[in-house]
Short mmCIF file of C-alpha atoms in Angstrom, two decimals:
data_model
loop_
_atom_site.label_atom_id
_atom_site.label_comp_id
_atom_site.label_asym_id
_atom_site.label_seq_id
_atom_site.Cartn_x
_atom_site.Cartn_y
_atom_site.Cartn_z
CA MET A 1 0.00 0.00 0.00
CA THR A 2 1.20 3.51 -0.79
CA ARG A 3 1.24 5.44 2.47
CA PRO A 4 0.58 9.18 2.65
CA SER A 5 3.25 11.33 4.24
CA THR A 6 1.44 11.46 7.56
CA HIS A 7 2.69 10.95 11.09
CA ALA A 8 0.91 9.14 13.94
CA VAL A 9 2.21 9.32 17.51
CA ILE A 10 1.25 6.64 20.03
CA LEU A 11 1.65 7.60 23.68
CA GLY A 12 2.27 4.35 25.56
CA ALA A 13 4.15 1.23 24.46
CA SER A 14 2.21 -1.36 26.38
CA ILE A 15 0.21 -3.99 24.52
CA ALA A 16 -2.61 -1.60 23.57
CA GLY A 17 -0.15 0.99 22.26
CA LEU A 18 1.75 -1.60 20.24
CA LEU A 19 -1.47 -2.90 18.72
CA ALA A 20 -2.52 0.64 17.83
CA ALA A 21 0.86 1.18 16.17
CA ARG A 22 0.45 -2.00 14.14
CA ALA A 23 -3.06 -0.98 13.08
CA LEU A 24 -1.89 2.48 11.95
CA SER A 25 1.28 1.30 10.23
CA ASP A 26 -0.71 0.28 7.15
CA THR A 27 -1.96 3.78 6.40
CA PHE A 28 0.47 6.25 7.99
CA GLY A 29 3.80 7.16 6.51
CA THR A 30 5.45 7.20 9.94
CA VAL A 31 4.34 5.90 13.33
CA THR A 32 6.22 6.86 16.51
CA VAL A 33 5.61 5.03 19.78
CA ILE A 34 6.65 6.95 22.92
CA ASP A 35 6.89 5.57 26.46
CA ARG A 36 8.40 6.51 29.83
CA ASP A 37 10.24 3.20 30.14
CA ASP A 38 13.39 2.05 28.39
CA LEU A 39 12.16 0.06 25.39
CA THR A 40 15.44 -1.67 24.56
CA GLY A 41 15.34 -4.31 27.30
CA THR A 42 13.16 -7.34 27.95
CA GLY A 43 11.13 -8.64 30.85
CA PRO A 44 8.82 -6.83 33.29
CA ARG A 45 8.67 -3.05 32.92
CA LYS A 46 8.20 -0.53 35.72
CA GLY A 47 5.30 1.05 33.86
CA VAL A 48 3.41 -2.24 33.66
CA PRO A 49 3.05 -3.43 37.27
CA GLN A 50 0.24 -5.78 36.26
CA GLY A 51 2.72 -7.61 34.04
CA ARG A 52 3.99 -9.69 36.95
CA HIS A 53 0.59 -11.31 37.41
CA ALA A 54 -1.27 -14.03 35.51
CA HIS A 55 -2.33 -13.22 31.96
CA MET A 56 -3.86 -15.36 29.28
CA LEU A 57 -4.75 -14.47 25.70
CA PHE A 58 -8.29 -15.67 25.08
CA ALA A 59 -9.18 -17.49 21.87
CA LYS A 60 -10.56 -14.41 20.10
CA GLY A 61 -7.58 -12.31 21.09
CA ARG A 62 -5.17 -14.94 19.81
CA GLU A 63 -7.02 -15.08 16.48
CA VAL A 64 -6.85 -11.29 16.07
CA LEU A 65 -3.17 -11.09 17.01
CA GLU A 66 -2.43 -13.87 14.55
CA ASP A 67 -4.12 -11.75 11.87
CA LEU A 68 -2.11 -8.66 12.81
CA PHE A 69 1.16 -10.58 13.30
CA PRO A 70 1.14 -13.72 11.13
CA GLY A 71 3.10 -16.56 12.71
CA LEU A 72 2.72 -15.16 16.25
CA THR A 73 1.35 -18.34 17.82
CA GLY A 74 3.97 -20.65 16.38
CA GLU A 75 6.86 -18.34 17.22
CA LEU A 76 5.74 -17.86 20.82
CA VAL A 77 5.20 -21.60 21.25
CA ALA A 78 8.69 -22.20 19.90
CA ALA A 79 9.93 -19.83 22.63
CA GLY A 80 8.16 -21.81 25.36
CA ALA A 81 4.56 -20.55 25.42
CA LEU A 82 1.73 -23.07 25.30
CA THR A 83 -1.50 -23.34 23.35
CA VAL A 84 -4.28 -24.90 25.38
CA ASP A 85 -7.84 -25.96 24.66
CA ILE A 86 -9.51 -23.95 27.40
CA GLN A 87 -12.24 -26.51 27.99
CA ALA A 88 -10.21 -29.71 27.71
CA GLY A 89 -6.84 -28.56 29.03
CA PHE A 90 -7.73 -26.44 32.05
CA ALA A 91 -9.65 -27.39 35.16
CA TRP A 92 -12.19 -24.56 35.44
CA HIS A 93 -13.96 -24.36 38.80
CA ASN A 94 -16.81 -22.20 40.03
CA GLY A 95 -16.62 -23.40 43.61
CA PRO A 96 -15.33 -26.85 44.56
CA ASN A 97 -16.65 -28.69 41.49
CA PRO A 98 -15.00 -28.45 38.05
CA MET A 99 -16.85 -27.77 34.85
CA ALA A 100 -17.40 -30.67 32.48
CA ARG A 101 -14.45 -31.02 30.13
CA ALA A 102 -14.47 -31.88 26.43
CA ALA A 103 -12.47 -30.99 23.35
CA SER A 104 -13.35 -27.62 21.84
CA ASP A 105 -11.97 -25.23 19.22
CA LEU A 106 -11.21 -22.56 21.83
CA VAL A 107 -7.43 -22.39 21.79
CA VAL A 108 -5.91 -19.89 24.20
CA LEU A 109 -2.29 -18.80 24.47
CA ALA A 110 -0.59 -19.28 27.84
CA VAL A 111 2.35 -16.88 27.94
CA SER A 112 3.61 -14.35 30.46
CA ARG A 113 2.61 -10.73 29.93
CA PRO A 114 6.26 -9.56 29.64
CA ALA A 115 7.07 -12.23 27.02
CA LEU A 116 4.03 -11.33 24.92
CA GLU A 117 4.79 -7.62 25.17
CA ASP A 118 8.46 -8.18 24.30
CA TYR A 119 7.42 -10.19 21.25
CA LEU A 120 4.93 -7.59 20.03
CA ARG A 121 7.40 -4.76 20.59
CA ALA A 122 10.03 -6.61 18.56
CA ARG A 123 7.58 -7.24 15.70
CA VAL A 124 6.33 -3.65 15.70
CA GLY A 125 9.89 -2.33 15.90
CA LYS A 126 10.79 -4.21 12.71
CA LEU A 127 8.11 -2.44 10.69
CA PRO A 128 9.96 -0.04 8.34
CA ASN A 129 7.80 2.98 9.15
CA VAL A 130 7.60 2.55 12.95
CA ALA A 131 10.00 4.10 15.50
CA LEU A 132 10.08 3.22 19.22
CA ARG A 133 11.23 5.96 21.59
CA GLY A 134 11.64 5.18 25.27
CA GLY A 135 12.53 7.38 28.20
CA LEU A 136 10.06 10.13 27.29
CA GLU A 137 6.94 11.31 29.10
CA ALA A 138 4.06 13.18 27.47
CA THR A 139 3.06 16.34 29.33
CA GLY A 140 0.40 17.78 27.03
CA LEU A 141 -0.96 18.24 23.54
CA LEU A 142 -0.08 20.62 20.70
CA HIS A 143 -3.17 22.04 19.05
CA THR A 144 -4.99 24.51 16.88
CA PRO A 145 -8.52 25.68 17.75
CA ALA A 146 -10.07 22.58 16.14
CA SER A 147 -7.36 19.93 16.04
CA VAL A 148 -4.62 18.25 18.02
CA THR A 149 -1.35 18.61 16.11
CA GLY A 150 1.11 16.69 18.27
CA ALA A 151 2.37 16.15 21.79
CA ARG A 152 4.83 17.77 24.18
CA VAL A 153 7.29 15.34 25.74
CA VAL A 154 10.09 15.61 28.28
CA PRO A 155 12.71 13.13 29.47
CA ALA A 156 11.08 10.74 31.93
CA GLY A 157 11.64 11.83 35.50
CA ALA A 158 12.87 15.29 34.49
CA GLY A 159 9.99 17.08 36.18
CA PRO A 160 8.57 20.50 35.21
CA GLY A 161 12.03 21.88 34.41
CA GLY A 162 12.87 19.22 31.85
CA ALA A 163 13.67 20.20 28.28
CA THR A 164 10.44 20.02 26.28
CA GLU A 165 10.31 18.49 22.81
CA GLU A 166 7.41 19.15 20.49
CA VAL A 167 6.50 16.07 18.44
CA ARG A 168 4.28 17.10 15.54
CA ALA A 169 1.70 14.59 14.33
CA ASP A 170 -1.46 14.24 12.26
CA LEU A 171 -2.86 11.86 14.88
CA VAL A 172 -2.06 11.40 18.58
CA VAL A 173 -3.27 8.20 20.26
CA ASP A 174 -3.38 8.12 24.06
CA ALA A 175 -2.62 4.51 25.05
CA THR A 176 -1.13 5.37 28.45
CA GLY A 177 -3.42 3.06 30.38
CA ARG A 178 -5.53 3.40 33.51
CA GLY A 179 -3.64 6.44 34.79
CA ASN A 180 -3.93 8.40 31.55
CA ARG A 181 -4.22 12.19 31.50
CA GLY A 182 -6.15 12.39 28.25
CA THR A 183 -9.31 13.83 29.78
CA THR A 184 -7.24 16.49 31.59
CA TRP A 185 -5.47 17.43 28.38
CA LEU A 186 -8.75 17.72 26.49
CA GLY A 187 -10.16 19.87 29.28
CA GLU A 188 -7.21 22.22 28.92
CA LEU A 189 -8.19 22.62 25.27
CA GLY A 190 -11.79 23.47 26.17
CA TYR A 191 -13.41 20.10 25.44
CA ALA A 192 -15.90 18.53 27.83
CA PRO A 193 -14.67 15.35 29.48
CA PRO A 194 -16.47 12.10 28.65
CA GLU A 195 -19.03 10.66 31.01
CA GLN A 196 -17.42 8.04 33.21
CA ASP A 197 -18.90 4.75 34.44
CA SER A 198 -17.08 3.01 37.26
CA VAL A 199 -17.56 0.01 39.52
CA MET A 200 -15.55 -0.20 42.73
CA ALA A 201 -14.97 -3.95 42.95
CA GLY A 202 -11.81 -3.60 45.05
CA VAL A 203 -9.83 -6.51 43.64
CA VAL A 204 -6.47 -7.41 45.17
CA TYR A 205 -4.04 -9.93 43.67
CA ALA A 206 -1.13 -11.87 45.08
CA THR A 207 1.09 -13.78 42.66
CA ARG A 208 3.93 -16.24 42.96
CA GLU A 209 5.88 -18.22 40.38
CA TYR A 210 6.92 -21.86 40.73
CA GLU A 211 9.00 -24.37 38.85
CA ARG A 212 6.68 -26.27 36.53
CA ARG A 213 6.39 -30.02 36.43
CA PRO A 214 3.41 -31.96 34.99
CA LEU A 215 0.46 -32.13 37.36
CA ALA A 216 -0.67 -35.54 38.54
CA SER A 217 -4.14 -34.77 37.13
CA GLY A 218 -2.77 -34.17 33.64
CA MET A 219 -4.29 -30.69 33.57
CA LEU A 220 -2.34 -27.78 32.09
CA GLY A 221 -3.70 -25.28 34.58
CA VAL A 222 -6.53 -24.27 36.90
CA LEU A 223 -8.97 -21.37 36.68
CA THR A 224 -11.57 -20.59 39.32
CA GLY A 225 -14.45 -18.19 38.96
CA VAL A 226 -15.14 -15.71 41.74
CA THR A 227 -18.76 -15.97 42.87
CA PRO A 228 -20.77 -14.63 45.81
CA GLU A 229 -20.68 -18.11 47.36
CA TYR A 230 -16.90 -18.36 46.85
CA PRO A 231 -15.62 -14.76 46.72
CA TYR A 232 -11.99 -15.63 46.08
CA GLY A 233 -10.21 -17.11 43.12
CA ALA A 234 -7.05 -18.54 41.66
CA ALA A 235 -5.44 -18.77 38.24
CA LEU A 236 -2.68 -21.34 37.86
CA LEU A 237 -1.26 -21.00 34.37
CA PRO A 238 1.74 -22.45 32.57
CA MET A 239 4.15 -20.11 30.87
CA GLU A 240 7.51 -20.07 29.12
CA GLY A 241 10.61 -21.11 31.03
CA ASP A 242 8.92 -24.19 32.51
CA ARG A 243 7.19 -22.01 35.09
CA TRP A 244 3.83 -21.89 36.78
CA ILE A 245 2.35 -18.53 37.62
CA LEU A 246 -0.25 -18.63 40.40
CA THR A 247 -2.35 -15.53 40.96
CA LEU A 248 -4.80 -15.40 43.86
CA ALA A 249 -7.62 -12.86 43.93
CA GLY A 250 -9.69 -11.49 46.79
CA LEU A 251 -12.38 -8.84 47.15
CA GLY A 252 -13.05 -6.23 49.80
CA ASP A 253 -11.35 -7.10 53.09
CA ASP A 254 -10.69 -10.73 52.17
CA LEU A 255 -7.26 -10.24 50.65
CA PRO A 256 -4.71 -12.87 49.64
CA PRO A 257 -1.63 -12.73 51.89
CA THR A 258 1.90 -12.60 50.52
CA ASP A 259 3.66 -14.51 53.31
CA GLU A 260 4.38 -18.14 52.46
CA ALA A 261 1.99 -19.82 54.89
CA GLY A 262 -0.83 -17.35 54.28
CA PHE A 263 -0.47 -17.56 50.50
CA ALA A 264 -0.63 -21.37 50.59
CA ALA A 265 -3.63 -21.35 52.91
CA PHE A 266 -5.54 -18.91 50.68
CA ALA A 267 -4.67 -20.95 47.56
CA THR A 268 -6.08 -24.14 49.05
CA ARG A 269 -9.37 -22.80 50.42
CA LEU A 270 -11.10 -24.76 47.68
CA PRO A 271 -10.33 -28.50 47.67
CA ILE A 272 -8.51 -28.45 44.33
CA GLY A 273 -5.67 -30.95 44.31
CA ASP A 274 -3.74 -29.22 41.53
CA LEU A 275 -3.39 -26.02 43.56
CA ALA A 276 -2.30 -27.91 46.68
CA GLU A 277 0.22 -29.87 44.60
CA VAL A 278 1.88 -26.67 43.40
CA VAL A 279 1.90 -24.57 46.57
CA HIS A 280 3.04 -27.45 48.76
CA GLY A 281 5.25 -29.38 46.34
CA ALA A 282 6.70 -27.13 43.62
CA ARG A 283 9.86 -25.07 44.07
CA PRO A 284 9.04 -21.34 44.43
CA LEU A 285 10.92 -19.02 42.08
CA GLY A 286 10.52 -15.89 44.17
CA PRO A 287 8.29 -14.20 46.72
CA ALA A 288 4.60 -13.46 46.32
CA ARG A 289 3.81 -9.98 44.98
CA PRO A 290 0.62 -7.95 45.62
CA PHE A 291 -1.34 -5.85 43.13
CA ARG A 292 -4.47 -3.76 43.71
CA VAL A 293 -7.12 -2.65 41.19
CA PRO A 294 -9.75 -0.60 43.01
CA ALA A 295 -12.16 0.01 40.12
CA SER A 296 -13.26 -0.74 36.59
CA VAL A 297 -13.62 2.47 34.58
CA ARG A 298 -15.27 3.18 31.24
CA ARG A 299 -14.98 6.61 29.65
CA ARG A 300 -17.84 7.26 27.25
CA TYR A 301 -15.98 9.03 24.48
CA GLU A 302 -18.64 7.89 22.01
CA ARG A 303 -21.14 10.22 23.75
CA ILE A 304 -19.08 13.42 23.55
CA PRO A 305 -20.84 15.90 21.21
CA ARG A 306 -17.61 17.64 20.12
CA HIS A 307 -14.23 16.00 19.49
CA PRO A 308 -10.93 17.56 18.47
CA GLU A 309 -9.65 16.08 15.25
CA GLY A 310 -6.29 14.38 15.52
CA PHE A 311 -6.70 12.78 18.95
CA LEU A 312 -7.91 9.36 20.11
CA ALA A 313 -7.98 7.52 23.41
CA PHE A 314 -7.33 3.80 23.09
CA GLY A 315 -7.25 0.63 25.21
CA ASP A 316 -7.44 1.16 28.98
CA ALA A 317 -7.64 4.90 28.40
CA VAL A 318 -11.15 4.22 27.07
CA CYS A 319 -12.13 1.24 29.21
CA ALA A 320 -10.12 -0.39 31.99
CA PHE A 321 -11.72 -3.66 33.02
CA ASN A 322 -11.64 -5.53 36.29
CA PRO A 323 -8.65 -7.76 35.40
CA ILE A 324 -10.15 -10.75 37.17
CA TYR A 325 -12.17 -11.45 34.00
CA GLY A 326 -9.13 -11.50 31.72
CA GLN A 327 -10.70 -9.40 28.94
CA GLY A 328 -8.29 -6.48 28.55
CA MET A 329 -5.81 -7.80 25.98
CA THR A 330 -8.52 -9.32 23.79
CA VAL A 331 -10.60 -6.13 23.81
CA ALA A 332 -7.48 -4.11 22.89
CA ALA A 333 -6.89 -6.47 19.97
CA LEU A 334 -10.46 -6.02 18.76
CA GLU A 335 -10.14 -2.24 19.12
CA ALA A 336 -7.04 -2.40 16.92
CA LEU A 337 -9.09 -3.97 14.13
CA GLU A 338 -11.70 -1.23 14.50
CA LEU A 339 -9.00 1.45 14.45
CA ARG A 340 -7.53 0.00 11.27
CA ALA A 341 -10.97 0.00 9.62
CA ALA A 342 -11.88 3.51 10.82
CA VAL A 343 -8.64 5.15 9.70
CA ALA A 344 -8.94 3.57 6.25
CA ASP A 345 -11.71 6.09 5.58
CA GLY A 346 -9.38 9.02 6.29
CA LEU A 347 -8.61 11.34 9.17
CA ASP A 348 -11.63 13.64 8.86
CA GLY A 349 -14.19 12.58 11.45
CA LEU A 350 -11.95 9.76 12.69
CA PRO A 351 -12.65 10.22 16.44
CA ARG A 352 -16.40 9.89 16.04
CA ARG A 353 -16.07 6.85 13.74
CA PHE A 354 -13.56 5.07 15.94
CA TYR A 355 -15.32 5.66 19.26
CA ALA A 356 -18.61 4.39 17.79
CA ARG A 357 -16.86 1.24 16.60
CA ALA A 358 -14.94 0.78 19.85
CA ALA A 359 -18.12 1.14 21.92
CA LYS A 360 -19.65 -1.83 20.14
CA VAL A 361 -16.56 -3.90 20.93
CA ILE A 362 -16.59 -2.85 24.59
CA ASP A 363 -20.34 -3.15 25.28
CA THR A 364 -20.54 -6.93 25.75
CA PRO A 365 -17.43 -7.53 27.88
CA TRP A 366 -18.23 -4.42 29.94
CA ASP A 367 -21.78 -5.62 30.63
CA MET A 368 -20.44 -9.06 31.56
CA ALA A 369 -17.83 -7.63 33.91
CA VAL A 370 -20.16 -5.11 35.55
CA GLY A 371 -22.82 -7.77 35.99
CA GLY A 372 -20.27 -10.09 37.54
CA ASP A 373 -19.03 -7.39 39.92
CA LEU A 374 -22.53 -6.41 41.00
CA ALA A 375 -23.33 -10.00 41.92
CA PHE A 376 -21.40 -9.25 45.13
CA PRO A 377 -23.59 -7.43 47.69
CA ALA A 378 -20.66 -5.38 49.03
CA VAL A 379 -19.87 -3.83 45.62
CA PRO A 380 -21.71 -0.49 45.28
CA GLY A 381 -23.77 0.09 42.16
CA ARG A 382 -27.25 0.05 40.67
CA ARG A 383 -28.53 -3.46 40.07
CA THR A 384 -31.02 -3.25 37.24
CA ALA A 385 -33.59 -5.96 36.60
CA LYS A 386 -31.47 -7.08 33.66
CA ILE A 387 -28.37 -7.48 35.85
CA ARG A 388 -30.30 -9.33 38.57
CA PHE A 389 -31.85 -11.71 36.05
CA PHE A 390 -28.56 -12.35 34.26
CA ASN A 391 -26.72 -13.14 37.50
CA TRP A 392 -29.53 -15.45 38.61
CA TYR A 393 -29.39 -17.26 35.29
CA ILE A 394 -25.60 -17.49 35.20
CA ALA A 395 -25.58 -19.13 38.62
CA LYS A 396 -27.91 -21.83 37.30
CA LEU A 397 -25.90 -22.16 34.07
CA LEU A 398 -22.66 -22.68 35.97
CA ARG A 399 -24.20 -25.47 38.01
CA ALA A 400 -25.41 -27.13 34.80
CA ALA A 401 -21.93 -26.72 33.29
CA GLU A 402 -20.54 -29.07 35.96
CA THR A 403 -22.24 -32.00 34.21
CA SER A 404 -22.94 -30.75 30.69
CA PRO A 405 -20.02 -30.21 28.29
CA GLU A 406 -22.40 -28.39 25.94
CA VAL A 407 -23.28 -25.81 28.57
CA ALA A 408 -19.63 -25.49 29.58
CA VAL A 409 -18.48 -24.78 26.04
CA ALA A 410 -21.28 -22.23 25.56
CA PHE A 411 -20.00 -20.44 28.66
CA HIS A 412 -16.40 -20.60 27.43
CA ARG A 413 -17.37 -19.20 24.02
CA THR A 414 -18.95 -16.19 25.71
CA VAL A 415 -15.97 -15.63 28.02
CA ASN A 416 -13.58 -15.92 25.06
CA LEU A 417 -15.65 -13.37 23.11
CA THR A 418 -16.20 -15.74 20.19
CA ALA A 419 -19.98 -15.80 20.76
CA PRO A 420 -22.40 -13.21 22.17
CA PRO A 421 -24.08 -13.76 25.56
CA GLU A 422 -27.37 -14.34 23.76
CA ARG A 423 -26.07 -17.79 22.79
CA LEU A 424 -26.31 -18.77 26.45
CA PHE A 425 -30.08 -18.62 26.02
CA ALA A 426 -30.28 -20.89 22.98
CA PRO A 427 -33.03 -23.53 23.33
CA ALA A 428 -30.54 -26.40 23.63
CA ILE A 429 -28.75 -24.61 26.47
CA LEU A 430 -31.99 -23.65 28.24
CA ARG A 431 -33.12 -27.30 28.20
CA ARG A 432 -29.87 -28.37 29.85
CA VAL A 433 -29.90 -25.54 32.40
CA PHE A 434 -33.52 -25.97 33.55
CA LEU A 435 -34.33 -29.57 32.72
CA GLY A 436 -30.93 -31.22 32.93
CA ARG A 437 -31.40 -32.81 29.53
CA HIS A 438 -28.17 -33.71 27.82
#
């Protein structure tokens, strides 16, 4: 494709920013990715504290990333990642009983967050029209009365007195994550901030890595749902380097400890032999680390009546999910496809087109996450009749999924964003949920 002589600047080099850069590289002459961190190294980055905790790329996310980066799955597997049939290969529990297991076409990618980010950064960095610039922090936007024309950046950590560089651009994408300043910057330019929806779920993680050996059960990992009856969870996932990563999650005041005895006790609250086998028998590879996510936040950019041209929020800057549901990377991948499609029609009116497209991507996982959060009485928020009914039905569906592989796979398709929630109400599923007919 012949690219116009245009410049896009991406603020933030985490996974969302890298995906935005890949999406824009097809139509922009030059794409520059800017981040506070050094982008020449590998492994966990200071600016991505969540990277030390369990991540998994759901089936839909893996499919999209394979489209954007052909060969991704095979290359990561060759480097030690694993592909797993989420229904057949993992023991998924919602309480003490596992879901029924059977072969499915839902192949997820088990890889650490740093390894996936390193891989994507390397692939994006090899694109001939993309430049990665680390060690720089954005402090504001350049603008005309109707358009953003670039960003002001300073050396990271330099403070207010640091030497300012003006980076001119036809499009600035804010992919700086949960702590973004995009709404503040737009306010400084005279634009109304977007409406903001938030749910204070108060999730706290504790994570520890262990040396990985095959489990006696033959499973490749364990996932537990967090429910009002069992308001704590665990994700035991394999990853490269023959390691297990075990992330424990708690809500409210019931927080997973980081001391050795407390961590093991929290991990084995549910009688799941695989978890006990790891915490009591596998060699730890370091201490447990905590991580807190107080709220899920969605900024309703699609409802703003007036947008500046030349500026977009992207990824967590638009919607930051409760990470316990594992949706963030897959939603960012789907947003990247929508960004690529929206920018193909030109820059005029791009914000309105992109935000409308992104809202449709976000709606379903946001409703699922908010509904899941509001199932807990201690979480503040308005519980509509729709939310109450959905939570009542999901509780019944999860019980049916313990004995019905068909119900289990319908649930997994919804979680993996390969099928809409409406499929959970298909006649064949309803019969199994209410009548127990298999």
